[in-house]
Amino acid sequence: MKLFRHVQIRSLKQLIFGSFIVALIPLFTLLWQSQNDLAKLNHNTVTETQFFVKTAGTIRNLENMALDIERLLRQHFVLPNATLKRLNDDSLNLFQDQLTPFCQQLNDADVCGHVHRQLIQLENYSSMTDKIVLDAHLQSFRIAVSTLSDGVRDTVNERVSKQQDYLSKLQQKQAWSTAVLTVLSLTLIIFATKLIIKPVNKLKDIIGAIAENQNDLPAKSSSGPRELIAVEKDLFALHQRIQQLEKVRTALLRHASHELKTPLASFKEGCALLAEEMVGPLSVQQKEVVTLLQASTTRLNLLIEKLLDYNALLQQAEPSIENIKSANIIQECLTQNGLALKQSGCIVEVEVSDGALTIPTDAELFRRILDNLISNAIAHGALQTRIYVAITVDINSYLLDVANHGNPISAEARTDIFEPFKRGDFMRNDRVIGAGLGLSIVADCSRLLGGTVTIVDVDYAEVCFRIKLPRNDAQ
């Protein structure tokens, strides 16, 4: 790991090329070692083969020469003459000349010494007048040569065995070397992969932080491939620009909403004066127009309140966690939406598990979540049906489910339904034109509380929004 921290990569090309080189080092090492082992094996095989061929040829010659010596000595014993004597002397000398280097190569002093002694005794063949004595010496010589042949076979068998042991050890060495270098190669590949993945994951974290609209991004990289460093720099510049645009949007929402409320209040008050006929009686047609103006004023006022609420939510930095009574919050929301519930004919069923009677959360954010989900269920749910509100507990989270009957939300609509100003194409039951901020406020409030909002499928309703909040300790 220390080596990993000290490796400095200057470019993406260097990173990729270096990774391949690092991964190929064990392979080159294995090839080099295999070539050396094969060269040693080849040299050993050639040396042993030459020894076996030379030894086999020499012992065959010595055996044939021993037969010739025995035949010539018997002929000289029967018919002594100068020619046979010369042939005998030449055969014994030639045998001695081939035996001496052969014994040095054979490295068997006992067997060779016995043959040498028999040769010395046979050199006195001229003085042997008794056939029995000659037969005894020839028999001893024959046995000595036979013993030499047996010794040669034993030596050959021993060297063959050693050759087999050497080959077996070489195979084991190759197997262990291959295993060790394979593990080393995999280790180096993992190491090189980390070098490649680390800067890419850093970019992924930065993009994720930008997507989640986080104020603080991961720290800038001080080293790495210059191409990825350039991309990281561009992402930081993009984040800064997004933050600037976010401030402009927030300021625009704040100023526009406040600027609209003043003339709207005057317009609403004027409509009320006209409706009450404070400035004179109205005809039936005039009253109908005033009624339409009042309804439009009410719709516009609701839209402005939603914008102000969303703007206030955007400016809230950190939630204030405290223990709240969940049933009380639910009852407050139902009371606030009582008129809308009465008009829709919906009945709300509330279920709070024992473990969720008191939950640690931000009361205002939790209230906004509940209020917007209940308003959404009234606006989009079927008339004269039930709305279900349930708070339960699992291992690590509190679960808030708000479900209603009506048109199911399609899989395509679920992908962006929590985005600001996104409104579903399903039918609404109220006559108020929404701004498409309710579910966005729910998503932002859940995020501020460290939770999530999803659409889940349940068997008792067509639509169910589930808020999953962490089980934090109250501060």
Short mmCIF file of C-alpha atoms in Angstrom, two decimals:
data_model
loop_
_atom_site.label_atom_id
_atom_site.label_comp_id
_atom_site.label_asym_id
_atom_site.label_seq_id
_atom_site.Cartn_x
_atom_site.Cartn_y
_atom_site.Cartn_z
CA MET A 1 0.00 0.00 0.00
CA LYS A 2 2.90 2.37 0.65
CA LEU A 3 4.15 1.71 -2.85
CA PHE A 4 0.67 2.45 -4.18
CA ARG A 5 0.62 5.82 -2.43
CA HIS A 6 4.04 6.82 -3.77
CA VAL A 7 3.40 5.89 -7.42
CA GLN A 8 3.08 9.08 -9.47
CA ILE A 9 1.24 8.87 -12.80
CA ARG A 10 1.65 11.86 -15.09
CA SER A 11 -0.53 10.91 -18.07
CA LEU A 12 -3.22 8.44 -19.04
CA LYS A 13 -0.92 6.99 -21.72
CA GLN A 14 1.78 6.44 -19.11
CA LEU A 15 -0.78 4.84 -16.79
CA ILE A 16 -2.05 2.33 -19.36
CA PHE A 17 1.40 1.54 -20.81
CA GLY A 18 2.93 1.19 -17.35
CA SER A 19 0.09 -1.10 -16.24
CA PHE A 20 0.72 -3.45 -19.17
CA ILE A 21 4.47 -3.46 -18.52
CA VAL A 22 3.96 -4.21 -14.83
CA ALA A 23 1.57 -7.06 -15.66
CA LEU A 24 4.04 -8.54 -18.20
CA ILE A 25 7.07 -8.57 -15.85
CA PRO A 26 6.19 -11.97 -14.27
CA LEU A 27 5.59 -13.43 -17.74
CA PHE A 28 9.01 -12.30 -18.94
CA THR A 29 10.55 -13.68 -15.76
CA LEU A 30 8.87 -17.04 -16.30
CA LEU A 31 10.02 -17.18 -19.94
CA TRP A 32 13.61 -16.34 -18.91
CA GLN A 33 13.64 -19.00 -16.21
CA SER A 34 12.12 -21.57 -18.59
CA GLN A 35 14.78 -20.87 -21.19
CA ASN A 36 17.54 -21.31 -18.60
CA ASP A 37 16.06 -24.57 -17.32
CA LEU A 38 15.63 -25.90 -20.85
CA ALA A 39 19.23 -25.01 -21.67
CA LYS A 40 20.47 -26.83 -18.55
CA LEU A 41 18.27 -29.82 -19.36
CA ASN A 42 19.54 -29.91 -22.93
CA HIS A 43 23.19 -29.77 -21.79
CA ASN A 44 22.61 -32.47 -19.20
CA THR A 45 20.80 -34.69 -21.71
CA VAL A 46 23.56 -34.34 -24.32
CA THR A 47 26.27 -35.07 -21.72
CA GLU A 48 24.51 -38.15 -20.37
CA THR A 49 23.68 -39.44 -23.84
CA GLN A 50 27.33 -39.15 -24.91
CA PHE A 51 28.38 -40.97 -21.73
CA PHE A 52 25.89 -43.79 -22.32
CA VAL A 53 26.91 -44.24 -25.97
CA LYS A 54 30.64 -44.10 -25.25
CA THR A 55 30.37 -46.42 -22.24
CA ALA A 56 28.28 -48.97 -24.12
CA GLY A 57 30.75 -48.96 -27.04
CA THR A 58 33.81 -49.25 -24.80
CA ILE A 59 32.48 -52.11 -22.67
CA ARG A 60 31.46 -53.97 -25.84
CA ASN A 61 34.97 -53.55 -27.24
CA LEU A 62 36.53 -54.67 -23.97
CA GLU A 63 34.34 -57.78 -23.90
CA ASN A 64 35.29 -58.65 -27.49
CA MET A 65 38.97 -58.00 -26.75
CA ALA A 66 38.77 -60.23 -23.67
CA LEU A 67 37.47 -63.05 -25.87
CA ASP A 68 40.32 -62.46 -28.35
CA ILE A 69 42.90 -62.46 -25.53
CA GLU A 70 41.56 -65.76 -24.20
CA ARG A 71 41.58 -67.33 -27.68
CA LEU A 72 45.15 -66.15 -28.47
CA LEU A 73 46.51 -67.25 -25.10
CA ARG A 74 45.10 -70.75 -25.62
CA GLN A 75 46.58 -70.90 -29.12
CA HIS A 76 49.99 -69.78 -27.80
CA PHE A 77 49.79 -72.41 -25.07
CA VAL A 78 49.16 -75.15 -27.66
CA LEU A 79 51.56 -73.85 -30.30
CA PRO A 80 54.06 -71.31 -28.93
CA ASN A 81 55.66 -69.06 -31.55
CA ALA A 82 56.86 -65.49 -31.97
CA THR A 83 53.85 -64.37 -34.03
CA LEU A 84 51.28 -65.49 -31.45
CA LYS A 85 53.38 -63.96 -28.72
CA ARG A 86 53.44 -60.63 -30.50
CA LEU A 87 49.65 -60.78 -31.05
CA ASN A 88 49.09 -61.64 -27.38
CA ASP A 89 51.29 -58.79 -26.21
CA ASP A 90 49.57 -56.35 -28.55
CA SER A 91 46.08 -57.48 -27.38
CA LEU A 92 46.99 -57.15 -23.71
CA ASN A 93 48.53 -53.69 -24.25
CA LEU A 94 45.52 -52.51 -26.28
CA PHE A 95 43.15 -53.82 -23.63
CA GLN A 96 45.18 -52.00 -20.97
CA ASP A 97 45.18 -48.75 -23.01
CA GLN A 98 41.37 -48.74 -23.34
CA LEU A 99 40.74 -49.92 -19.80
CA THR A 100 42.73 -47.16 -18.06
CA PRO A 101 40.74 -44.09 -19.35
CA PHE A 102 37.53 -46.08 -19.16
CA CYS A 103 38.11 -46.83 -15.47
CA GLN A 104 38.89 -43.17 -14.81
CA GLN A 105 35.54 -42.23 -16.35
CA LEU A 106 33.72 -45.07 -14.64
CA ASN A 107 35.10 -44.12 -11.23
CA ASP A 108 34.86 -47.68 -9.80
CA ALA A 109 38.27 -48.46 -8.24
CA ASP A 110 37.44 -51.94 -6.89
CA VAL A 111 36.17 -53.45 -10.13
CA CYS A 112 38.85 -51.83 -12.27
CA GLY A 113 41.59 -52.84 -9.79
CA HIS A 114 40.50 -56.47 -10.00
CA VAL A 115 40.70 -56.38 -13.82
CA HIS A 116 44.13 -54.72 -13.68
CA ARG A 117 45.41 -57.42 -11.34
CA GLN A 118 44.16 -60.15 -13.65
CA LEU A 119 45.85 -58.44 -16.59
CA ILE A 120 49.18 -58.34 -14.71
CA GLN A 121 48.91 -62.06 -14.02
CA LEU A 122 48.10 -62.79 -17.66
CA GLU A 123 51.20 -60.90 -18.77
CA ASN A 124 53.21 -63.90 -17.45
CA TYR A 125 51.40 -66.26 -19.82
CA SER A 126 54.77 -67.41 -21.32
CA SER A 127 55.77 -69.03 -18.06
CA MET A 128 52.49 -70.87 -17.66
CA THR A 129 53.19 -74.52 -18.60
CA ASP A 130 50.24 -76.03 -16.81
CA LYS A 131 46.90 -75.87 -18.63
CA ILE A 132 45.01 -75.93 -15.35
CA VAL A 133 46.88 -72.83 -14.17
CA LEU A 134 46.13 -71.07 -17.47
CA ASP A 135 42.45 -72.01 -17.33
CA ALA A 136 42.28 -70.69 -13.77
CA HIS A 137 43.78 -67.33 -14.75
CA LEU A 138 41.56 -67.04 -17.81
CA GLN A 139 38.51 -67.91 -15.69
CA SER A 140 39.45 -65.21 -13.18
CA PHE A 141 39.99 -62.74 -16.05
CA ARG A 142 36.63 -63.65 -17.56
CA ILE A 143 34.90 -63.12 -14.21
CA ALA A 144 36.66 -59.76 -13.71
CA VAL A 145 35.49 -58.55 -17.15
CA SER A 146 31.97 -59.78 -16.45
CA THR A 147 32.04 -57.97 -13.11
CA LEU A 148 33.21 -54.83 -14.94
CA SER A 149 30.25 -55.16 -17.34
CA ASP A 150 27.88 -55.49 -14.41
CA GLY A 151 29.45 -52.43 -12.78
CA VAL A 152 29.00 -50.48 -15.98
CA ARG A 153 25.31 -51.43 -16.14
CA ASP A 154 24.87 -50.39 -12.52
CA THR A 155 26.55 -47.07 -13.22
CA VAL A 156 24.36 -46.48 -16.25
CA ASN A 157 21.21 -47.34 -14.29
CA GLU A 158 22.29 -45.03 -11.47
CA ARG A 159 22.88 -42.13 -13.83
CA VAL A 160 19.57 -42.76 -15.59
CA SER A 161 17.86 -42.65 -12.21
CA LYS A 162 19.65 -39.40 -11.39
CA GLN A 163 18.58 -38.00 -14.74
CA GLN A 164 14.97 -38.89 -14.00
CA ASP A 165 15.21 -37.30 -10.54
CA TYR A 166 16.69 -34.17 -12.09
CA LEU A 167 13.87 -34.00 -14.63
CA SER A 168 11.26 -34.50 -11.90
CA LYS A 169 12.78 -31.74 -9.76
CA LEU A 170 12.92 -29.47 -12.81
CA GLN A 171 9.22 -30.09 -13.48
CA GLN A 172 8.37 -29.33 -9.85
CA LYS A 173 10.45 -26.17 -10.00
CA GLN A 174 8.64 -25.07 -13.15
CA ALA A 175 5.26 -25.80 -11.55
CA TRP A 176 6.08 -23.81 -8.40
CA SER A 177 7.60 -20.99 -10.42
CA THR A 178 4.51 -20.83 -12.63
CA ALA A 179 2.21 -20.77 -9.59
CA VAL A 180 4.22 -18.11 -7.76
CA LEU A 181 4.61 -15.91 -10.82
CA THR A 182 0.91 -16.31 -11.66
CA VAL A 183 -0.02 -15.09 -8.18
CA LEU A 184 2.48 -12.27 -8.54
CA SER A 185 1.07 -11.40 -11.95
CA LEU A 186 -2.47 -11.29 -10.57
CA THR A 187 -1.27 -9.11 -7.70
CA LEU A 188 0.39 -6.72 -10.12
CA ILE A 189 -2.72 -6.69 -12.31
CA ILE A 190 -4.86 -5.79 -9.29
CA PHE A 191 -2.32 -3.13 -8.37
CA ALA A 192 -2.38 -1.70 -11.89
CA THR A 193 -6.17 -1.87 -11.95
CA LYS A 194 -6.31 0.20 -8.77
CA LEU A 195 -4.04 2.76 -10.38
CA ILE A 196 -6.47 3.02 -13.28
CA ILE A 197 -9.71 2.85 -11.29
CA LYS A 198 -8.71 5.29 -8.53
CA PRO A 199 -8.81 8.49 -10.66
CA VAL A 200 -11.90 7.26 -12.51
CA ASN A 201 -13.72 6.63 -9.22
CA LYS A 202 -12.66 10.11 -8.10
CA LEU A 203 -14.35 11.58 -11.17
CA LYS A 204 -17.40 9.43 -10.49
CA ASP A 205 -17.60 10.75 -6.91
CA ILE A 206 -17.35 14.33 -8.15
CA ILE A 207 -20.09 13.77 -10.74
CA GLY A 208 -22.27 12.13 -8.07
CA ALA A 209 -21.73 15.08 -5.72
CA ILE A 210 -22.67 17.50 -8.52
CA ALA A 211 -25.76 15.43 -9.37
CA GLU A 212 -26.86 15.50 -5.71
CA ASN A 213 -26.27 19.27 -5.61
CA GLN A 214 -23.82 19.01 -2.74
CA ASN A 215 -22.09 22.20 -1.69
CA ASP A 216 -18.71 20.57 -1.05
CA LEU A 217 -16.99 18.34 -3.59
CA PRO A 218 -14.24 15.81 -2.86
CA ALA A 219 -10.80 17.38 -2.54
CA LYS A 220 -8.95 18.10 -5.75
CA SER A 221 -6.36 15.54 -6.79
CA SER A 222 -2.78 16.67 -6.38
CA SER A 223 -1.40 14.06 -8.78
CA GLY A 224 -2.59 11.70 -11.46
CA PRO A 225 -3.00 11.46 -15.24
CA ARG A 226 -3.07 14.98 -16.64
CA GLU A 227 -6.02 14.16 -18.91
CA LEU A 228 -8.16 13.12 -15.93
CA ILE A 229 -6.87 16.05 -13.88
CA ALA A 230 -8.10 18.33 -16.69
CA VAL A 231 -11.53 16.65 -16.62
CA GLU A 232 -11.62 17.04 -12.84
CA LYS A 233 -10.79 20.73 -13.18
CA ASP A 234 -13.63 21.16 -15.69
CA LEU A 235 -16.03 19.42 -13.31
CA PHE A 236 -15.08 21.78 -10.49
CA ALA A 237 -15.66 24.73 -12.83
CA LEU A 238 -19.02 23.24 -13.83
CA HIS A 239 -19.97 22.83 -10.17
CA GLN A 240 -19.07 26.43 -9.47
CA ARG A 241 -21.19 27.57 -12.40
CA ILE A 242 -24.12 25.42 -11.25
CA GLN A 243 -23.84 26.92 -7.77
CA GLN A 244 -23.94 30.40 -9.28
CA LEU A 245 -27.01 29.53 -11.34
CA GLU A 246 -28.62 27.98 -8.26
CA LYS A 247 -28.13 31.24 -6.36
CA VAL A 248 -29.61 33.18 -9.28
CA ARG A 249 -32.61 30.84 -9.40
CA THR A 250 -33.15 31.10 -5.65
CA ALA A 251 -32.94 34.89 -5.78
CA LEU A 252 -35.31 34.96 -8.75
CA LEU A 253 -37.85 32.79 -6.97
CA ARG A 254 -37.60 34.86 -3.82
CA HIS A 255 -37.92 38.25 -5.48
CA ALA A 256 -40.53 37.22 -8.03
CA SER A 257 -42.72 35.58 -5.39
CA HIS A 258 -42.55 38.54 -3.04
CA GLU A 259 -43.08 41.05 -5.85
CA LEU A 260 -46.17 39.16 -7.00
CA LYS A 261 -47.76 38.92 -3.55
CA THR A 262 -48.25 42.71 -3.18
CA PRO A 263 -50.29 43.32 -6.37
CA LEU A 264 -52.03 40.01 -5.83
CA ALA A 265 -53.20 41.10 -2.39
CA SER A 266 -54.59 44.31 -3.88
CA PHE A 267 -56.27 42.37 -6.67
CA LYS A 268 -57.77 39.92 -4.17
CA GLU A 269 -59.04 42.73 -1.94
CA GLY A 270 -60.60 44.48 -4.96
CA CYS A 271 -62.36 41.29 -6.00
CA ALA A 272 -63.69 40.89 -2.46
CA LEU A 273 -65.06 44.48 -2.48
CA LEU A 274 -66.76 43.86 -5.80
CA ALA A 275 -68.18 40.54 -4.66
CA GLU A 276 -69.64 42.16 -1.52
CA GLU A 277 -71.08 44.98 -3.71
CA MET A 278 -69.34 47.60 -1.59
CA VAL A 279 -69.01 49.84 -4.65
CA GLY A 280 -72.47 49.22 -6.00
CA PRO A 281 -74.79 46.44 -7.04
CA LEU A 282 -73.68 43.90 -9.65
CA SER A 283 -75.62 42.18 -12.35
CA VAL A 284 -75.73 38.40 -12.62
CA GLN A 285 -73.14 38.43 -15.40
CA GLN A 286 -70.89 40.77 -13.38
CA LYS A 287 -71.13 38.49 -10.31
CA GLU A 288 -70.13 35.51 -12.46
CA VAL A 289 -67.09 37.39 -13.73
CA VAL A 290 -66.12 38.42 -10.19
CA THR A 291 -66.46 34.79 -9.03
CA LEU A 292 -64.11 33.66 -11.81
CA LEU A 293 -61.64 36.40 -10.84
CA GLN A 294 -61.72 35.30 -7.18
CA ALA A 295 -61.11 31.65 -8.17
CA SER A 296 -58.19 32.66 -10.39
CA THR A 297 -56.81 34.81 -7.57
CA THR A 298 -57.00 31.86 -5.17
CA ARG A 299 -55.15 29.62 -7.68
CA LEU A 300 -52.45 32.21 -8.24
CA ASN A 301 -52.03 32.74 -4.49
CA LEU A 302 -51.57 28.97 -3.98
CA LEU A 303 -48.93 28.81 -6.70
CA ILE A 304 -47.00 31.69 -5.13
CA GLU A 305 -47.16 30.04 -1.69
CA LYS A 306 -45.77 26.83 -3.18
CA LEU A 307 -42.92 28.75 -4.79
CA LEU A 308 -42.13 30.50 -1.51
CA ASP A 309 -42.25 27.17 0.32
CA TYR A 310 -39.89 25.58 -2.22
CA ASN A 311 -37.56 28.57 -2.05
CA ALA A 312 -37.44 28.37 1.76
CA LEU A 313 -36.67 24.66 1.52
CA LEU A 314 -33.76 25.30 -0.84
CA GLN A 315 -32.23 27.73 1.66
CA GLN A 316 -32.44 25.34 4.62
CA ALA A 317 -28.95 23.95 5.23
CA GLU A 318 -29.20 21.50 8.13
CA PRO A 319 -32.22 19.86 9.81
CA SER A 320 -32.85 20.27 13.53
CA ILE A 321 -33.38 16.77 14.94
CA GLU A 322 -35.69 16.36 17.92
CA ASN A 323 -38.12 13.76 19.24
CA ILE A 324 -41.63 14.37 17.90
CA LYS A 325 -44.97 12.65 18.37
CA SER A 326 -45.72 11.22 14.95
CA ALA A 327 -49.45 10.85 15.60
CA ASN A 328 -49.74 14.57 16.48
CA ILE A 329 -48.01 15.60 13.23
CA ILE A 330 -50.35 13.36 11.22
CA GLN A 331 -53.42 14.80 12.97
CA GLU A 332 -52.27 18.38 12.29
CA CYS A 333 -51.86 17.60 8.59
CA LEU A 334 -55.28 15.95 8.38
CA THR A 335 -56.86 18.93 10.12
CA GLN A 336 -55.21 21.35 7.71
CA ASN A 337 -56.44 19.31 4.73
CA GLY A 338 -59.86 18.64 6.28
CA LEU A 339 -61.82 20.77 3.80
CA ALA A 340 -60.17 19.14 0.79
CA LEU A 341 -60.78 15.69 2.27
CA LYS A 342 -64.44 16.54 2.81
CA GLN A 343 -64.84 17.78 -0.74
CA SER A 344 -63.21 14.64 -2.21
CA GLY A 345 -65.15 12.30 0.06
CA CYS A 346 -61.97 10.48 1.06
CA ILE A 347 -61.42 8.79 4.42
CA VAL A 348 -57.93 8.56 5.90
CA GLU A 349 -56.81 5.41 7.70
CA VAL A 350 -53.85 6.01 10.03
CA GLU A 351 -51.60 3.28 11.42
CA VAL A 352 -48.63 4.03 13.68
CA SER A 353 -46.59 1.10 15.03
CA ASP A 354 -45.49 1.07 18.66
CA GLY A 355 -41.85 1.70 17.74
CA ALA A 356 -42.76 4.80 15.71
CA LEU A 357 -44.93 6.68 18.22
CA THR A 358 -41.95 8.97 18.87
CA ILE A 359 -39.39 9.49 16.15
CA PRO A 360 -36.24 11.67 16.06
CA THR A 361 -36.52 14.02 13.08
CA ASP A 362 -36.98 17.63 12.02
CA ALA A 363 -40.60 18.49 12.80
CA GLU A 364 -40.96 21.13 10.05
CA LEU A 365 -39.44 18.97 7.31
CA PHE A 366 -41.48 15.94 8.38
CA ARG A 367 -44.62 18.07 8.39
CA ARG A 368 -43.89 19.27 4.85
CA ILE A 369 -43.43 15.69 3.67
CA LEU A 370 -46.75 14.59 5.16
CA ASP A 371 -48.64 17.66 4.00
CA ASN A 372 -47.48 17.36 0.39
CA LEU A 373 -48.08 13.62 0.21
CA ILE A 374 -51.60 13.91 1.61
CA SER A 375 -52.36 16.85 -0.70
CA ASN A 376 -51.02 14.80 -3.61
CA ALA A 377 -53.22 11.81 -2.65
CA ILE A 378 -56.31 14.07 -2.47
CA ALA A 379 -55.51 15.80 -5.76
CA HIS A 380 -54.67 12.70 -7.79
CA GLY A 381 -56.53 9.90 -5.99
CA ALA A 382 -59.97 8.56 -6.79
CA LEU A 383 -62.96 10.25 -5.16
CA GLN A 384 -64.93 8.59 -2.38
CA THR A 385 -62.04 6.19 -1.52
CA ARG A 386 -59.57 5.66 1.30
CA ILE A 387 -56.16 7.21 1.85
CA TYR A 388 -53.70 5.16 3.91
CA VAL A 389 -51.04 6.70 6.17
CA ALA A 390 -48.74 4.31 8.02
CA ILE A 391 -45.52 4.75 10.00
CA THR A 392 -43.56 1.59 10.79
CA VAL A 393 -40.02 0.65 11.86
CA ASP A 394 -37.50 -1.76 10.39
CA ILE A 395 -33.94 -2.52 11.51
CA ASN A 396 -32.31 0.79 10.57
CA SER A 397 -35.12 3.03 9.31
CA TYR A 398 -38.51 4.58 9.89
CA LEU A 399 -40.93 3.97 7.02
CA LEU A 400 -43.69 6.45 6.17
CA ASP A 401 -46.20 5.13 3.59
CA VAL A 402 -48.91 7.31 2.06
CA ALA A 403 -51.09 5.34 -0.36
CA ASN A 404 -54.28 6.04 -2.32
CA HIS A 405 -56.55 4.53 -4.92
CA GLY A 406 -56.59 5.83 -8.46
CA ASN A 407 -54.57 5.69 -11.65
CA PRO A 408 -51.24 3.87 -11.16
CA ILE A 409 -48.05 5.79 -11.95
CA SER A 410 -46.31 4.39 -15.03
CA ALA A 411 -42.71 3.22 -14.95
CA GLU A 412 -41.76 6.04 -17.36
CA ALA A 413 -43.30 8.71 -15.13
CA ARG A 414 -41.57 7.36 -12.01
CA THR A 415 -38.13 8.32 -13.33
CA ASP A 416 -38.68 12.09 -13.19
CA ILE A 417 -41.80 12.61 -11.11
CA PHE A 418 -39.73 13.98 -8.20
CA GLU A 419 -38.06 16.65 -10.34
CA PRO A 420 -39.15 20.31 -9.83
CA PHE A 421 -42.00 21.51 -12.05
CA LYS A 422 -42.65 17.98 -13.32
CA ARG A 423 -46.33 17.09 -13.29
CA GLY A 424 -47.81 13.71 -14.09
CA ASP A 425 -50.21 13.35 -16.98
CA PHE A 426 -52.82 11.56 -14.85
CA MET A 427 -56.16 13.11 -13.94
CA ARG A 428 -56.51 15.48 -11.00
CA ASN A 429 -59.65 15.66 -8.88
CA ASP A 430 -59.29 19.22 -7.66
CA ARG A 431 -59.81 22.39 -9.64
CA VAL A 432 -56.52 23.93 -8.54
CA ILE A 433 -53.74 24.05 -11.12
CA GLY A 434 -50.61 22.70 -9.45
CA ALA A 435 -47.06 23.96 -9.95
CA GLY A 436 -45.40 20.53 -9.98
CA LEU A 437 -43.43 21.24 -6.80
CA GLY A 438 -45.18 19.04 -4.22
CA LEU A 439 -43.29 15.78 -4.85
CA SER A 440 -40.06 17.71 -5.46
CA ILE A 441 -40.44 19.25 -1.99
CA VAL A 442 -41.02 15.75 -0.58
CA ALA A 443 -37.81 14.49 -2.25
CA ASP A 444 -35.74 17.47 -1.04
CA CYS A 445 -37.07 17.22 2.52
CA SER A 446 -36.30 13.49 2.58
CA ARG A 447 -32.78 14.18 1.32
CA LEU A 448 -32.20 16.83 4.01
CA LEU A 449 -33.26 14.27 6.61
CA GLY A 450 -30.83 11.71 5.17
CA GLY A 451 -33.61 9.57 3.71
CA THR A 452 -35.13 8.66 0.37
CA VAL A 453 -38.55 8.66 -1.30
CA THR A 454 -39.67 5.93 -3.69
CA ILE A 455 -42.84 4.65 -5.29
CA VAL A 456 -43.54 1.10 -4.12
CA ASP A 457 -46.14 -1.46 -5.11
CA VAL A 458 -48.61 -2.57 -2.41
CA ASP A 459 -51.60 -4.86 -2.57
CA TYR A 460 -54.09 -2.52 -0.90
CA ALA A 461 -53.74 0.58 -3.14
CA GLU A 462 -52.73 1.53 -6.67
CA VAL A 463 -50.26 4.25 -5.63
CA CYS A 464 -47.93 4.27 -2.61
CA PHE A 465 -45.15 6.72 -1.77
CA ARG A 466 -42.64 5.42 0.78
CA ILE A 467 -40.33 7.68 2.77
CA LYS A 468 -37.36 5.89 4.35
CA LEU A 469 -35.71 7.91 7.13
CA PRO A 470 -32.68 6.81 9.17
CA ARG A 471 -33.15 6.07 12.85
CA ASN A 472 -31.08 9.00 14.15
CA ASP A 473 -30.70 9.83 17.81
CA ALA A 474 -32.36 13.08 18.80
CA GLN A 475 -29.96 15.92 19.41
#
